[in-house]
C-alpha atoms as a PDB file:
ATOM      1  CA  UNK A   1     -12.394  -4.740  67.575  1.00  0.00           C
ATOM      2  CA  UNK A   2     -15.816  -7.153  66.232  1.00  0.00           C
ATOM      3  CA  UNK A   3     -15.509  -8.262  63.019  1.00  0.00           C
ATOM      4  CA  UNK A   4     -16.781  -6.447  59.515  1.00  0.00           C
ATOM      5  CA  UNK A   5     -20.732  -7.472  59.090  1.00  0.00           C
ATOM      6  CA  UNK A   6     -20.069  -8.996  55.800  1.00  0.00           C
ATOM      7  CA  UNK A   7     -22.715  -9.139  53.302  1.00  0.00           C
ATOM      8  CA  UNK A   8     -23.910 -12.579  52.189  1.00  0.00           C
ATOM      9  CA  UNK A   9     -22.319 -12.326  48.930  1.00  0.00           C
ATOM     10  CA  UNK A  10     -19.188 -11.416  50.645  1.00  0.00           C
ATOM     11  CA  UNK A  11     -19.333 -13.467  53.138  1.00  0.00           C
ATOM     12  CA  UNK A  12     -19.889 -16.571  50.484  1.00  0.00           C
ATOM     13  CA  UNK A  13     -16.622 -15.141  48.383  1.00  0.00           C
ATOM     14  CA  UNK A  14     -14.894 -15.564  51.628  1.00  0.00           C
ATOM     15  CA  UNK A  15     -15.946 -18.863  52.965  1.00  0.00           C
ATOM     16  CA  UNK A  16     -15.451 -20.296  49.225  1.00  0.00           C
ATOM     17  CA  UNK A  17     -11.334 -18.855  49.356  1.00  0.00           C
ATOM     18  CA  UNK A  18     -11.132 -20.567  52.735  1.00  0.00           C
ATOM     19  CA  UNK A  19     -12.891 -23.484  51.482  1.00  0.00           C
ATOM     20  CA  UNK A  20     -10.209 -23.741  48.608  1.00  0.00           C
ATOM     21  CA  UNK A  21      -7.124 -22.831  50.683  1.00  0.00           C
ATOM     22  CA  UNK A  22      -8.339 -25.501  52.715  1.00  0.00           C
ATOM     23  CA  UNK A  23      -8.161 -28.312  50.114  1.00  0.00           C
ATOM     24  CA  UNK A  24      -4.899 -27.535  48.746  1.00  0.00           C
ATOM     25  CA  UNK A  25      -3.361 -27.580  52.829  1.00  0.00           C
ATOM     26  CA  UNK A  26      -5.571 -30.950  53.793  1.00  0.00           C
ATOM     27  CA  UNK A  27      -6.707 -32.645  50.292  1.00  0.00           C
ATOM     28  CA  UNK A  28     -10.545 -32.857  49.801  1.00  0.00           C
ATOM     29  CA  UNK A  29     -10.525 -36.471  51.915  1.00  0.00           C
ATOM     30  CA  UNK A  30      -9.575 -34.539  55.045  1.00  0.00           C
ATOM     31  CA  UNK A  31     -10.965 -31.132  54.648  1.00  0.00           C
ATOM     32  CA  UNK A  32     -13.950 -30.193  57.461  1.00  0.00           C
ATOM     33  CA  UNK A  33     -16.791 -27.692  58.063  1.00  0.00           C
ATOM     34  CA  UNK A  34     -14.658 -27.056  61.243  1.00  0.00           C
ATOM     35  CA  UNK A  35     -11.538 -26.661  59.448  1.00  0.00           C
ATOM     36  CA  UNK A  36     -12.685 -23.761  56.909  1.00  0.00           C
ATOM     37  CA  UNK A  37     -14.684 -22.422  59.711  1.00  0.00           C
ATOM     38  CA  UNK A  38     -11.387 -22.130  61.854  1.00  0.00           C
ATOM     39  CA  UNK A  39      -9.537 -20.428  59.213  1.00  0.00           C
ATOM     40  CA  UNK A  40     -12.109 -17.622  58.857  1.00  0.00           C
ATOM     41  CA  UNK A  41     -12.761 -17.671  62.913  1.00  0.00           C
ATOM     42  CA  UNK A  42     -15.915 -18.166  62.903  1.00  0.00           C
ATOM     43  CA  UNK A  43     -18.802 -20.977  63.555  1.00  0.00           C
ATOM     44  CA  UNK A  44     -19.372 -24.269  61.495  1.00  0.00           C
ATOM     45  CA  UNK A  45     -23.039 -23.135  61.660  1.00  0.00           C
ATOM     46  CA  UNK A  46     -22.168 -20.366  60.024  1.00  0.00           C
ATOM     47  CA  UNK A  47     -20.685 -22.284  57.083  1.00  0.00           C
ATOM     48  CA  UNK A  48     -23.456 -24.313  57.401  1.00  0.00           C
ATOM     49  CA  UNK A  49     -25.825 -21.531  56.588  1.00  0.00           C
ATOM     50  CA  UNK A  50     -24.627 -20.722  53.720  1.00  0.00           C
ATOM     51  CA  UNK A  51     -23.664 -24.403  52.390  1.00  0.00           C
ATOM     52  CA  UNK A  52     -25.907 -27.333  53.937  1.00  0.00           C
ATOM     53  CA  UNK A  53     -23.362 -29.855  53.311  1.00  0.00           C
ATOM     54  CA  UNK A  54     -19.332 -30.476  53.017  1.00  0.00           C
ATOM     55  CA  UNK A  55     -20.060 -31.957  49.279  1.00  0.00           C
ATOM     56  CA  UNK A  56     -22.168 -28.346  48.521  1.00  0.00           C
ATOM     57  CA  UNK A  57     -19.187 -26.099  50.417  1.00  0.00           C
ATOM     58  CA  UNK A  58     -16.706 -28.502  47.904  1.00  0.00           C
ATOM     59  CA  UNK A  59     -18.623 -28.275  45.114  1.00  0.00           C
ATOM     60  CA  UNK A  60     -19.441 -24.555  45.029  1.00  0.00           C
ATOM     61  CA  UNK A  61     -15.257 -23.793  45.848  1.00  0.00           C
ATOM     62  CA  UNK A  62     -14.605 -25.817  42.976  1.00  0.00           C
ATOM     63  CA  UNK A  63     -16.548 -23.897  40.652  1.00  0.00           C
ATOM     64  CA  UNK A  64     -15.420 -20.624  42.468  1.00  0.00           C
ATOM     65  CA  UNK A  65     -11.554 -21.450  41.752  1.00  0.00           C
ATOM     66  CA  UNK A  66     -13.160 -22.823  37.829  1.00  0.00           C
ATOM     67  CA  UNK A  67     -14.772 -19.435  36.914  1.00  0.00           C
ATOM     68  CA  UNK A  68     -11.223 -17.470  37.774  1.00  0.00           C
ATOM     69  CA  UNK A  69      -9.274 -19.588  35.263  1.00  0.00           C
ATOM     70  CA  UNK A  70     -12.141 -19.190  32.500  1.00  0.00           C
ATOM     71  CA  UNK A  71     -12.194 -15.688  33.289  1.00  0.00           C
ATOM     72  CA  UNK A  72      -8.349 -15.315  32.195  1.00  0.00           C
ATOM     73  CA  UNK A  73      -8.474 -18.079  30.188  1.00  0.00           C
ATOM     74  CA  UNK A  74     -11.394 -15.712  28.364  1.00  0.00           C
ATOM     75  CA  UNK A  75      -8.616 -12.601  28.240  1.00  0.00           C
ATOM     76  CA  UNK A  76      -5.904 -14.100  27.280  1.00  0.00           C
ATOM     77  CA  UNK A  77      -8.143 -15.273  24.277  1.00  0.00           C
ATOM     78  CA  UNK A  78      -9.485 -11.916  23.855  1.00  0.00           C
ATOM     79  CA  UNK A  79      -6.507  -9.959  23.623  1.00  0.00           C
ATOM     80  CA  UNK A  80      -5.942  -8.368  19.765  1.00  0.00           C
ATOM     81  CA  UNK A  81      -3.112  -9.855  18.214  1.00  0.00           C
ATOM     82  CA  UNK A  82      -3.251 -13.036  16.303  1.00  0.00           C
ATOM     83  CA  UNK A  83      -4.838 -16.423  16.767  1.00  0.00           C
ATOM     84  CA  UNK A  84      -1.117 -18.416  16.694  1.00  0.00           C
ATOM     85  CA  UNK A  85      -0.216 -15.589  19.561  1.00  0.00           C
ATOM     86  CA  UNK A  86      -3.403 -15.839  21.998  1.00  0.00           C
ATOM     87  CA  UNK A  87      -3.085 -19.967  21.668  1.00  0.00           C
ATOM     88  CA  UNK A  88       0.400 -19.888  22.965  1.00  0.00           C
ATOM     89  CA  UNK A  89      -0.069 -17.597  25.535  1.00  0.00           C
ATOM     90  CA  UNK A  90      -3.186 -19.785  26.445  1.00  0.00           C
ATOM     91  CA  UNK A  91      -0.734 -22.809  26.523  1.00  0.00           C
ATOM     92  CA  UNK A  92       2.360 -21.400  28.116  1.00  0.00           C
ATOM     93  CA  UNK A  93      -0.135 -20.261  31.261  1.00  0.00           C
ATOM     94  CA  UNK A  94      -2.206 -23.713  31.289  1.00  0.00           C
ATOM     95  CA  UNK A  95       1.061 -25.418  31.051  1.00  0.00           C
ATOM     96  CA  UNK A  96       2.621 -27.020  34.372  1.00  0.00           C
ATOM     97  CA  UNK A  97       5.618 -25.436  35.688  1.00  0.00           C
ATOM     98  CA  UNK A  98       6.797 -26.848  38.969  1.00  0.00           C
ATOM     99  CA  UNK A  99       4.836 -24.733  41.347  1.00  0.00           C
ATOM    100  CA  UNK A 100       2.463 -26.834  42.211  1.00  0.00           C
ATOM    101  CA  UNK A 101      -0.087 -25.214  44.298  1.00  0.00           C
ATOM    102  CA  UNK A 102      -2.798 -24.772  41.502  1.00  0.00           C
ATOM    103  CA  UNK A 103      -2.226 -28.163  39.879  1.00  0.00           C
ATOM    104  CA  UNK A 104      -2.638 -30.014  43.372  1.00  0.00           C
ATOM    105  CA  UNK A 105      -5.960 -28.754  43.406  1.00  0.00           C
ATOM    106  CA  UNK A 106      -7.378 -30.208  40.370  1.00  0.00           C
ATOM    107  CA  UNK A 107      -5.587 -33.158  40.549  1.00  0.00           C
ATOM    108  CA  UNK A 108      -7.388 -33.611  44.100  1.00  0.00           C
ATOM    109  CA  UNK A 109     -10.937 -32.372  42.491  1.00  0.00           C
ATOM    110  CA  UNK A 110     -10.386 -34.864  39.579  1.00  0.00           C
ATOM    111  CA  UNK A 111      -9.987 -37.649  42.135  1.00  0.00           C
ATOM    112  CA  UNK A 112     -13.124 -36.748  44.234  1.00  0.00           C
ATOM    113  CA  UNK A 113     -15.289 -35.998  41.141  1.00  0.00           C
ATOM    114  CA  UNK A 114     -14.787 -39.841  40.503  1.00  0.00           C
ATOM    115  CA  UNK A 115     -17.060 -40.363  43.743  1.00  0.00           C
ATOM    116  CA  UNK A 116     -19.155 -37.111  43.470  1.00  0.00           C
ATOM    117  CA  UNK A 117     -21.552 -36.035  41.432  1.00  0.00           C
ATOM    118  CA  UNK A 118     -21.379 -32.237  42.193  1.00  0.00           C
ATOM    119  CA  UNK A 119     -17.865 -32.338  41.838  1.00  0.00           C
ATOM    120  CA  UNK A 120     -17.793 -34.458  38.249  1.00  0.00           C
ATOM    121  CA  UNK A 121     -20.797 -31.657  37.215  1.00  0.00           C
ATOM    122  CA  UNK A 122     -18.468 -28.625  38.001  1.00  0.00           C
ATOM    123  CA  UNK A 123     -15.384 -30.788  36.482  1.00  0.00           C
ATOM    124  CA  UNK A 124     -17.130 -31.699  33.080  1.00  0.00           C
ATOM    125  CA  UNK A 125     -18.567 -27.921  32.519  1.00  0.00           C
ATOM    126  CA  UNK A 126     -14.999 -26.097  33.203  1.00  0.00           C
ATOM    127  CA  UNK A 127     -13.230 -28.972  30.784  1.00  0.00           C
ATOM    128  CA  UNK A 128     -16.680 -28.136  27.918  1.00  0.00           C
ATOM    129  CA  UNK A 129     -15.559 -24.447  28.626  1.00  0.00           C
ATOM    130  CA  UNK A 130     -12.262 -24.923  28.370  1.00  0.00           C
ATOM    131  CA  UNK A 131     -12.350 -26.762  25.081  1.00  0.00           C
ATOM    132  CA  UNK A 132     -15.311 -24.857  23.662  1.00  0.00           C
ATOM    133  CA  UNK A 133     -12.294 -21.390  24.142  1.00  0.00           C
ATOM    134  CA  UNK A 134      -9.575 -23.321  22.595  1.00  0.00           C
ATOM    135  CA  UNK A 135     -11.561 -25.052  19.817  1.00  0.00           C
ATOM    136  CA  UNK A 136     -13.141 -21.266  19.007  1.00  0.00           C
ATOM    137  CA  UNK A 137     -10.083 -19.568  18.576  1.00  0.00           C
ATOM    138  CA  UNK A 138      -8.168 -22.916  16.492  1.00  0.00           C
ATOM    139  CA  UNK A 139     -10.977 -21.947  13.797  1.00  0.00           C
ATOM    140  CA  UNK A 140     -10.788 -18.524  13.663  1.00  0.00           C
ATOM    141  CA  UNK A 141      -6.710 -18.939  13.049  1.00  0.00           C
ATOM    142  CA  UNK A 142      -7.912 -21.406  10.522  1.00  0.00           C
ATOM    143  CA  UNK A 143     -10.734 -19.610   8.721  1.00  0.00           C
ATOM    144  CA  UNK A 144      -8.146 -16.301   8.778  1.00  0.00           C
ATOM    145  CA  UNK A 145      -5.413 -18.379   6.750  1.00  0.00           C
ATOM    146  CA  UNK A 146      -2.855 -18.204   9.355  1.00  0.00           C
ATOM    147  CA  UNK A 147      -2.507 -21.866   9.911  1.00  0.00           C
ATOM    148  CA  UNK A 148      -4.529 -25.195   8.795  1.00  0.00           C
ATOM    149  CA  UNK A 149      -6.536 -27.233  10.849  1.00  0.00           C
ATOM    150  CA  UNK A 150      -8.809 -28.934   9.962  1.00  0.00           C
ATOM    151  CA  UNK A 151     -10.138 -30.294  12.935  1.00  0.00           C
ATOM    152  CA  UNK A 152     -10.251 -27.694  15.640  1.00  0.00           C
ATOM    153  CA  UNK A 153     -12.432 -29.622  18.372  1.00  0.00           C
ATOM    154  CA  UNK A 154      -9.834 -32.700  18.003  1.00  0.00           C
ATOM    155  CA  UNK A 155      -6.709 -30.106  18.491  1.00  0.00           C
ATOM    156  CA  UNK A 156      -7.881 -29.012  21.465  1.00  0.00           C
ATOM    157  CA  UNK A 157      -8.850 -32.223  23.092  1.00  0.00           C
ATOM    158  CA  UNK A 158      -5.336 -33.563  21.868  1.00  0.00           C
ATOM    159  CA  UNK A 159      -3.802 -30.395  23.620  1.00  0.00           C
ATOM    160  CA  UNK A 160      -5.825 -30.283  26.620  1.00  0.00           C
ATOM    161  CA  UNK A 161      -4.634 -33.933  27.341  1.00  0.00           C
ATOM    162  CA  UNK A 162      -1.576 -33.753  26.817  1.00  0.00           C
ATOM    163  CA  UNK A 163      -0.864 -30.593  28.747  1.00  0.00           C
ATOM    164  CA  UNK A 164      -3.254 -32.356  31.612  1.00  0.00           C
ATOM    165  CA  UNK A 165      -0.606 -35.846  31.539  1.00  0.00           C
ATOM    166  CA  UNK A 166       2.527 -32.948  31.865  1.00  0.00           C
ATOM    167  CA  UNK A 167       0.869 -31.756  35.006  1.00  0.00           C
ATOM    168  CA  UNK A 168       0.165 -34.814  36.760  1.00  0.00           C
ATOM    169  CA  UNK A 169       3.964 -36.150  35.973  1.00  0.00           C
ATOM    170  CA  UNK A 170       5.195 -32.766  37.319  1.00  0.00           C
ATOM    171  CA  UNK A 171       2.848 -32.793  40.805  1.00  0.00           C
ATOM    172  CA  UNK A 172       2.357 -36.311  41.586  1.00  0.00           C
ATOM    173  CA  UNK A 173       5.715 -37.713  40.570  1.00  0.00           C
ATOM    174  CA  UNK A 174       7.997 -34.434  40.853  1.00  0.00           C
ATOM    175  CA  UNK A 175       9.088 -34.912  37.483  1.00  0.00           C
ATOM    176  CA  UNK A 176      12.925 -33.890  37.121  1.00  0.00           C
ATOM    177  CA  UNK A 177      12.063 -31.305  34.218  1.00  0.00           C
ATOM    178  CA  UNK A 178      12.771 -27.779  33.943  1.00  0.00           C
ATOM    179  CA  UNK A 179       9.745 -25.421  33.337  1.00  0.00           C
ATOM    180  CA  UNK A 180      11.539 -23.933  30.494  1.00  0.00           C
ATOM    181  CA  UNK A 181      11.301 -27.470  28.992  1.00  0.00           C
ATOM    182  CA  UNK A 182       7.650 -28.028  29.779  1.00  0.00           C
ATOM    183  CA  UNK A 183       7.251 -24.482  27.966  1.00  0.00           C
ATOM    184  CA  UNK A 184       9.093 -25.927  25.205  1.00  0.00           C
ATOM    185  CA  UNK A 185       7.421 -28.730  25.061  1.00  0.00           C
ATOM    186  CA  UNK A 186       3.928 -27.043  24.917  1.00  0.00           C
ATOM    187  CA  UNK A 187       5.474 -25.084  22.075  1.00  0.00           C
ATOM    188  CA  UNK A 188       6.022 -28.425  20.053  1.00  0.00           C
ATOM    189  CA  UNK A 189       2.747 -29.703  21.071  1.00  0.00           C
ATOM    190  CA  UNK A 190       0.622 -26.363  19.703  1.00  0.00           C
ATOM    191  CA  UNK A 191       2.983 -26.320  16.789  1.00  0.00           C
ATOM    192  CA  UNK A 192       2.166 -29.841  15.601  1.00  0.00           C
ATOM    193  CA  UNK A 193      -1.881 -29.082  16.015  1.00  0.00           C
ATOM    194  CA  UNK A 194      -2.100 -25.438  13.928  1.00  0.00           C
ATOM    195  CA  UNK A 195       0.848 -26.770  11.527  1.00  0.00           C
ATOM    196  CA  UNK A 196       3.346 -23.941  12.394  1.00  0.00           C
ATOM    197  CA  UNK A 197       6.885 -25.005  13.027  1.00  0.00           C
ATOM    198  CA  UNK A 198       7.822 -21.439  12.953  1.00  0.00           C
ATOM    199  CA  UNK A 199       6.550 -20.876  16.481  1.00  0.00           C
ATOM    200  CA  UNK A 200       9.244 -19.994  18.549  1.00  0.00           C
ATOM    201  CA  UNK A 201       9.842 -21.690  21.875  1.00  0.00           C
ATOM    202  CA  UNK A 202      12.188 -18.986  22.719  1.00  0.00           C
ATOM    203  CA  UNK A 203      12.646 -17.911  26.147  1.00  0.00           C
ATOM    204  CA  UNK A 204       9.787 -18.268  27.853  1.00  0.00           C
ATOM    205  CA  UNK A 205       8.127 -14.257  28.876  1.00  0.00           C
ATOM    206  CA  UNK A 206       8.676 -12.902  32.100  1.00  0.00           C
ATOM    207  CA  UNK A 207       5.887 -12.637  34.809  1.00  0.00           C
ATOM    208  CA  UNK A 208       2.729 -10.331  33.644  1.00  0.00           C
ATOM    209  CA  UNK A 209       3.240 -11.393  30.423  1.00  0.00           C
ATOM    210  CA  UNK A 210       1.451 -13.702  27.806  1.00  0.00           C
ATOM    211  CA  UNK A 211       2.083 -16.554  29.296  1.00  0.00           C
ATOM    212  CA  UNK A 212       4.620 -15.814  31.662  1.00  0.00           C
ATOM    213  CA  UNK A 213       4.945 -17.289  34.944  1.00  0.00           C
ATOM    214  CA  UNK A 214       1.837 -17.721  36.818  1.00  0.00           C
ATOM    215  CA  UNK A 215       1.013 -17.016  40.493  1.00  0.00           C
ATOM    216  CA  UNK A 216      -0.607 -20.327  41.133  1.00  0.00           C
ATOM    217  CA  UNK A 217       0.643 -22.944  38.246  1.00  0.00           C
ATOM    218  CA  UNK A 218      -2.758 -23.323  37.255  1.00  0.00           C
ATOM    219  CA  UNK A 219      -6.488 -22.923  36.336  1.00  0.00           C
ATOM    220  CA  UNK A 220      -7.949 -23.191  39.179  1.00  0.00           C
ATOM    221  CA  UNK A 221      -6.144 -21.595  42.294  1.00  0.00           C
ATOM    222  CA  UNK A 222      -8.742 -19.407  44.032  1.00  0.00           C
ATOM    223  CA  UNK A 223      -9.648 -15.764  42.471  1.00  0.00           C
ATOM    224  CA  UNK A 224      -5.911 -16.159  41.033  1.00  0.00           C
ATOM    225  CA  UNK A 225      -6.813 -16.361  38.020  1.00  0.00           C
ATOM    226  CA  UNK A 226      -3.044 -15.712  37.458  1.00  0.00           C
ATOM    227  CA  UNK A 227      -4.327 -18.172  39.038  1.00  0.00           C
ATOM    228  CA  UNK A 228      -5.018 -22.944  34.867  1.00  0.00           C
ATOM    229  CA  UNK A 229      -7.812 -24.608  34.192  1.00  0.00           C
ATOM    230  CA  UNK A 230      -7.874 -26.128  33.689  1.00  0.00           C
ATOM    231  CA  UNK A 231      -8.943 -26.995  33.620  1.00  0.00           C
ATOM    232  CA  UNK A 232     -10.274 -26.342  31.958  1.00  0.00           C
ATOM    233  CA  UNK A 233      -8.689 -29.605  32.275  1.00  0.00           C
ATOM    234  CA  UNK A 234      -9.378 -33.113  30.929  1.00  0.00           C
ATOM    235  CA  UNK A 235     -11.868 -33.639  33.248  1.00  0.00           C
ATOM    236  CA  UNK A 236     -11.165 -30.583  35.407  1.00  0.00           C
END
């Protein structure tokens, strides 16, 4: 049986998933046309069609695997319940927590965006996009009385960082933590920038939930947007 005729936006959707599965197998080093073309079974001309160059084809999965993550990142910020609420959720899914499948993929396009232009443009926007949500939603909670801050943009650079420095110790290193403590941790962390104590670390929520477990550990894992971002990410 031949193969679906794809159209060429679905055909680019599908070349950009292999593209990313790709990097997270081989790292972006020792990713090739032929290797994403293999996955798909089909020509590296064909890849080559629709992206003229490896750094294009790396680029464009990049900002593929970016716009999933600001897509949830954008509904978990949306939902209607209170600011102090939609932060943590937005912190408990950014946060690393030992899956490391999502996180492995930024950390890799952080490292090749320090030697590629395409890849440090699509790295700088998602981490402006990311902090542009965070910072937006810091004020309203501020301008609504729940909490004081009076610095928004600084709170959720300070965040972003730190939750960024978690996930690098967890992937590169294997840190020996739990992911109940790294939830905990990015508790303390959003509790010291709004000035609320009273948030609850708690147990952390169950999968499908508000910051419950995610499918990929982080902004950024192909059209699994549940599945980080972050990246949004310092620098991601």
């Amino acid at each position: 049986m031949g193969r679906v005729r794809l159209s060429v936006a679905e055909r680019r959707e599908e070349l950009l998933r292999a593209a990313v599965e790709q990097i997270e197998a081989r790292g972006v080093a020792a990713v090739r046309i032929a290797d994403v073309a293999s996955a798909l079974g089909v020509s590296s001309a064909l890849v080559l069609y629709h992206f003229s160059t490896k750094e294009k084809l790396l680029a464009a999965a990049f900002a593929h695997a970016a716009e999933a993550d600001l897509a949830h990142l954008r509904r978990l910020l949306g939902r209607r319940t209170t600011a102090a609420r939609r932060l943590r959720a937005a912190v408990h899914w950014y946060a690393p927590t030992g899956r490391a499948k999502g996180w492995r993929l930024w950390i890799e396009g952080w490292a090749a965006a320090l030697r590629e232009p395409a890849l440090r443009e699509v790295a700088q926007d998602l981490d402006r996009q990311w902090k542009a949500a965070l910072t937006e939603v810091i004020a309203q909670g501020a301008a609504a009385g729940e909490f004081r801050c009076d610095d928004p943009a600084a709170a959720a650079w300070r965040l972003t960082a730190f939750l960024d420095g978690l996930a690098v110790q967890m992937t590169a290193y294997a840190a020996p933590f739990t992911r109940a403590a790294m939830l905990a941790w990015a508790d303390e962390a959003l509790a010291r920038e709004i000035g609320r104590p009273d948030l609850p670390p708690g147990t952390p929520p169950g999968p499908g939930t508000p910051g419950g477990p995610r499918t990929s550990d982080r902004p950024g894992t192909p059209g699994s947007p549940d599945t980080p971002p972050g990246p949004g990410a310092s620098g991601s």
